[in-house]
Amino acid sequence: MADLYDFPEIYDERFTQAANDVYRMHYQKLFADCDIRDILDCSFGTGDLTFELCELGYSVWGSDLSAAMLEQGAKKAAQKGYDVPLTQCDFRELTRHFTRQFDCVMSTGSSLGHVDNEGVRTALRQMDALVRPGGILYLDTRNWDLELRSKKHIQFAQPFTRDDGERIHMVQVWEYPPDGTIRINVCNAYERDGRIYRQEIYEESLHPFSIELVKGTLAGLGYRDLVIKPLPYFEDRDFMDTPWYCLRARKA
Ligand SMILES: C[S@@+](CC[C@H](N)C(=O)[O-])C[C@H]1O[C@@H](n2cnc3c(N)ncnc32)[C@H](O)[C@@H]1O
């Protein structure tokens, strides 16, 4: 099965300006009381979740493991007129690629689950090394504590229609292999004039991690003022009713 990140144009089909507007409002609300000028997103992908920060006036840097995703992100930055320096690197090795620090280092798009739990701890330590004293570490992720409790097998997305009339239907089929990973099969069907004319299946293999792992690692690094909110954040909800959350913490 194909790896979705080798097909950034297909990955991008899930983003619409309306969805991006929601993320802009989310960041506006979440960072309102933070003194931030420059931000590194170490899982930038093709940038949709990060470009909204440029709109809000932050100076933005990006890094990601996938050259294909960054290439697409660079094209989109150029089209939008944003200056976003991009670096290809693993978020577990940030200090090999960056010598400067940032007011905020983030990982967006539930990307940390791509590495095993020890890798998540390493990535958090690497992100911390690039956060200025008093700065912010931010991440968003699926709520793996909730997913492991509910063990869902199917997830449907609302079908959406593109400007050219094509309608895209997306279904995810989740598998739970014995090694503790979760394999998500992303099945897309493309409809035009009432007929499905193309089907694609992509696979993501993910490593669930608990919020306690994140909290414990950040506490060990001396972080405080932990804020955990739903993503996107409009109103507070019980953690176990929150399918996707973000976490913000301040470095001592
Ligand atoms: C779900 S996408 C999120 C991308 C983007 N933040 C967004 O929200 O659209 C996950 C991203 O994590 C990246 N990634 C996976 N493993 C990584 C690693 N070890 N280091 C850096 N990036 C990684 C993938 O290449 C992919 O671009």
Coordinates of C-alpha atoms and ligand atoms in Angstrom, one line a residue:
M1 CA 0.0 0.0 0.0
A2 CA 1.1 3.5 -0.7
D3 CA 2.5 6.0 1.9
L4 CA 0.2 9.1 1.8
Y5 CA 3.2 11.5 2.4
D6 CA 4.7 10.5 -1.0
F7 CA 1.6 12.0 -2.6
P8 CA 1.3 15.5 -1.1
E9 CA -1.2 16.6 -3.6
I10 CA -3.6 13.8 -2.5
Y11 CA -2.8 14.6 1.2
D12 CA -3.8 18.2 0.5
E13 CA -7.2 17.2 -0.7
R14 CA -8.4 17.2 2.9
F15 CA -7.7 20.9 3.4
T16 CA -10.1 23.7 2.6
Q17 CA -9.8 27.5 3.3
A18 CA -12.8 27.1 5.6
A19 CA -10.9 24.6 7.7
N20 CA -7.8 26.7 7.7
D21 CA -9.8 29.7 8.9
V22 CA -10.9 27.6 11.9
Y23 CA -7.2 26.8 12.7
R24 CA -6.3 30.5 12.4
M25 CA -9.0 31.3 15.0
H26 CA -7.7 28.5 17.2
Y27 CA -4.1 29.8 17.2
Q28 CA -5.4 33.4 17.8
K29 CA -7.3 32.2 20.9
L30 CA -4.6 29.9 22.2
F31 CA -1.6 32.2 21.8
A32 CA -3.4 35.4 22.8
D33 CA -1.6 35.7 26.1
C34 CA 1.8 34.4 24.8
D35 CA 4.7 36.6 23.9
I36 CA 5.7 34.9 20.6
R37 CA 7.3 36.3 17.5
D38 CA 9.0 33.4 15.8
I39 CA 7.8 29.8 15.5
L40 CA 9.3 26.5 14.2
D41 CA 6.8 23.8 13.2
C42 CA 8.9 20.6 13.2
S43 CA 6.2 18.5 11.4
F44 CA 5.3 21.2 8.8
G45 CA 4.1 18.8 6.1
T46 CA 2.7 20.9 3.3
G47 CA 2.0 23.7 5.7
D48 CA -1.8 24.3 5.8
L49 CA -1.9 24.1 9.6
T50 CA 1.1 26.4 9.8
F51 CA 0.5 29.0 7.1
E52 CA -2.3 30.5 9.2
L53 CA 0.4 31.5 11.7
C54 CA 2.0 33.6 8.9
E55 CA -1.5 35.2 8.4
L56 CA -1.4 36.2 12.1
G57 CA 1.9 37.9 11.7
Y58 CA 4.3 35.4 13.2
S59 CA 7.7 34.6 11.6
V60 CA 7.4 31.0 10.7
W61 CA 10.1 28.2 10.0
G62 CA 9.2 24.7 9.1
S63 CA 10.9 21.3 9.1
D64 CA 9.6 17.8 8.2
L65 CA 11.0 14.4 7.4
S66 CA 9.4 14.2 4.0
A67 CA 11.1 15.9 1.1
A68 CA 7.9 15.5 -1.0
M69 CA 5.7 17.2 1.6
L70 CA 8.2 20.1 2.0
E71 CA 8.4 20.6 -1.8
Q72 CA 4.7 21.0 -2.0
G73 CA 4.8 23.3 1.1
A74 CA 7.4 25.5 -0.5
K75 CA 5.3 25.8 -3.7
K76 CA 2.3 26.8 -1.6
A77 CA 4.4 29.3 0.5
A78 CA 5.6 30.9 -2.8
Q79 CA 2.0 31.2 -4.1
K80 CA 0.8 32.7 -0.9
G81 CA 3.8 35.1 -0.8
Y82 CA 5.1 33.8 2.6
D83 CA 8.8 33.6 3.4
V84 CA 9.0 30.3 5.3
P85 CA 12.5 28.7 5.5
L86 CA 12.1 24.9 5.3
T87 CA 14.5 22.2 6.4
Q88 CA 14.2 18.5 5.8
C89 CA 14.9 16.7 9.1
D90 CA 13.6 14.2 11.6
F91 CA 12.1 15.8 14.7
R92 CA 14.2 13.5 16.8
E93 CA 17.3 15.1 15.5
L94 CA 16.4 18.8 15.4
T95 CA 19.6 20.0 17.1
R96 CA 21.7 18.5 14.3
H97 CA 20.0 20.9 11.9
F98 CA 19.2 24.1 13.9
T99 CA 21.6 26.1 16.0
R100 CA 19.2 28.9 16.9
Q101 CA 16.2 29.0 19.3
F102 CA 12.6 30.1 18.8
D103 CA 9.9 31.7 21.0
C104 CA 7.8 28.7 20.1
V105 CA 8.5 25.2 18.8
M106 CA 5.5 23.2 17.7
S107 CA 4.5 19.9 16.1
T108 CA 1.2 20.1 14.3
G109 CA -1.0 17.6 12.6
S110 CA -0.8 14.7 15.1
S111 CA 2.7 13.9 13.8
L112 CA 4.4 12.7 16.9
G113 CA 2.6 9.3 16.7
H114 CA 4.6 8.5 13.6
V115 CA 7.5 7.5 15.9
D116 CA 7.5 5.0 18.8
N117 CA 7.0 6.2 22.4
E118 CA 10.8 6.5 23.1
G119 CA 10.9 8.6 19.8
V120 CA 8.2 10.9 21.2
R121 CA 10.3 11.5 24.4
T122 CA 13.3 12.2 22.2
A123 CA 11.4 14.6 19.9
L124 CA 10.0 16.5 23.0
R125 CA 13.6 16.8 24.3
Q126 CA 14.8 18.0 20.9
M127 CA 12.0 20.5 20.6
D128 CA 12.8 21.8 24.1
A129 CA 16.4 22.4 23.1
L130 CA 15.2 24.8 20.5
V131 CA 12.8 26.7 22.7
R132 CA 14.1 29.9 24.3
P133 CA 13.9 30.2 28.1
G134 CA 10.4 31.4 28.9
G135 CA 9.2 30.2 25.4
I136 CA 6.4 27.9 24.4
L137 CA 6.3 24.2 23.4
Y138 CA 3.1 23.3 21.6
L139 CA 1.8 20.2 20.0
D140 CA -1.5 18.8 18.7
T141 CA -2.4 15.1 18.5
R142 CA -5.2 12.7 18.3
N143 CA -6.3 11.7 21.7
W144 CA -4.7 8.3 21.8
D145 CA -6.0 7.6 25.4
L146 CA -9.5 7.9 23.9
E147 CA -8.7 5.9 20.8
L148 CA -7.3 3.0 22.8
R149 CA -10.4 3.0 25.0
S150 CA -12.9 3.1 22.1
K151 CA -10.9 1.0 19.6
K152 CA -13.0 2.2 16.7
H153 CA -12.7 0.3 13.4
I154 CA -14.3 2.8 10.9
Q155 CA -14.2 6.5 10.7
F156 CA -16.2 8.5 8.0
A157 CA -15.4 12.0 7.0
Q158 CA -18.0 14.4 5.5
P159 CA -17.7 14.1 1.7
F160 CA -16.6 17.4 0.2
T161 CA -17.0 18.9 -3.2
R162 CA -14.1 20.7 -4.9
D163 CA -14.4 23.9 -7.0
D164 CA -14.2 21.7 -10.2
G165 CA -17.2 19.6 -9.2
E166 CA -15.3 16.5 -8.0
R167 CA -16.7 15.0 -4.8
I168 CA -14.3 13.1 -2.5
H169 CA -15.5 10.5 -0.1
M170 CA -13.1 9.4 2.6
V171 CA -13.3 6.4 4.9
Q172 CA -10.7 5.3 7.4
V173 CA -10.4 1.6 8.4
W174 CA -8.5 1.2 11.7
E175 CA -6.5 -2.0 12.5
Y176 CA -4.9 -2.9 15.9
P177 CA -1.9 -5.1 15.3
P178 CA -0.5 -7.1 18.3
D179 CA 2.6 -4.9 18.4
G180 CA 0.6 -2.0 19.9
T181 CA 0.6 0.2 16.8
I182 CA -2.6 1.4 15.0
R183 CA -2.7 1.0 11.3
I184 CA -5.1 3.4 9.5
N185 CA -6.1 2.6 6.0
V186 CA -7.3 5.7 4.3
C187 CA -9.7 4.9 1.5
N188 CA -10.7 7.7 -0.9
A189 CA -13.3 7.4 -3.6
Y190 CA -13.6 10.2 -6.2
E191 CA -17.0 11.0 -7.7
R192 CA -17.8 13.1 -10.7
D193 CA -21.3 13.4 -12.3
G194 CA -22.6 10.8 -9.9
R195 CA -20.0 8.1 -10.8
I196 CA -17.0 6.9 -8.8
Y197 CA -14.2 7.0 -11.3
R198 CA -11.1 6.5 -9.1
Q199 CA -10.3 4.8 -5.7
E200 CA -7.2 5.1 -3.7
I201 CA -6.0 3.4 -0.5
Y202 CA -3.1 4.8 1.7
E203 CA -1.8 3.4 4.9
E204 CA -0.5 5.1 8.0
S205 CA 1.1 3.1 10.8
L206 CA 1.0 5.0 14.1
H207 CA 2.2 4.6 17.7
P208 CA -0.3 5.7 20.2
F209 CA 1.1 7.6 23.2
S210 CA -0.6 8.7 26.4
I211 CA -1.0 12.2 27.6
E212 CA 0.9 11.1 30.7
L213 CA 4.0 10.4 28.6
V214 CA 3.9 14.0 27.4
K215 CA 3.1 15.5 30.8
G216 CA 5.9 13.4 32.5
T217 CA 8.5 14.3 29.9
L218 CA 7.7 18.0 30.0
A219 CA 7.6 18.1 33.8
G220 CA 11.1 16.5 33.8
L221 CA 12.3 19.2 31.5
G222 CA 10.9 21.9 33.9
Y223 CA 7.9 23.0 31.8
R224 CA 5.0 24.7 33.6
D225 CA 1.7 26.5 32.9
L226 CA 0.4 23.4 31.0
V227 CA -2.7 24.2 29.0
I228 CA -4.6 21.3 27.3
K229 CA -7.5 22.2 25.0
P230 CA -9.5 20.6 22.3
L231 CA -8.3 21.1 18.7
P232 CA -9.8 23.3 17.4
Y233 CA -10.4 25.2 20.6
F234 CA -13.8 26.8 20.9
E235 CA -15.0 25.6 24.2
D236 CA -13.7 23.4 27.0
R237 CA -14.6 19.8 27.0
D238 CA -13.9 16.8 29.1
F239 CA -10.6 15.3 28.0
M240 CA -12.1 11.9 27.3
D241 CA -14.7 13.6 25.0
T242 CA -11.9 15.3 23.0
P243 CA -10.9 13.3 19.9
W244 CA -8.0 15.7 19.1
Y245 CA -6.2 17.9 21.6
C246 CA -3.5 20.5 21.7
L247 CA -1.1 21.1 24.5
R248 CA 0.9 24.3 25.3
A249 CA 3.5 24.6 28.0
R250 CA 6.0 27.3 29.1
K251 CA 9.7 26.6 29.5
A252 CA 11.2 27.8 32.8
Ligands
LIG1 C1 -0.4 14.2 9.3 S1 1.0 15.0 8.6 C2 0.9 16.6 9.3 C3 1.5 17.7 8.5 C4 1.1 19.1 8.8 N1 1.5 19.5 10.1 C5 -0.4 19.2 8.6 O1 -1.1 19.3 9.7 O2 -0.9 19.1 7.5 C6 2.3 14.3 9.5 C7 3.7 14.8 9.1 O3 4.7 14.3 9.9 C8 5.8 14.1 9.2 N2 6.7 13.2 9.9 C9 6.5 11.8 10.2 N3 7.6 11.4 10.9 C10 8.4 12.4 11.1 C11 9.7 12.6 11.8 N4 10.2 11.5 12.4 N5 10.3 13.8 11.8 C12 9.7 14.8 11.2 N6 8.5 14.8 10.5 C13 7.9 13.6 10.5 C14 5.3 13.5 7.9 O4 6.3 13.6 6.9 C15 4.1 14.4 7.7 O5 4.4 15.5 6.9

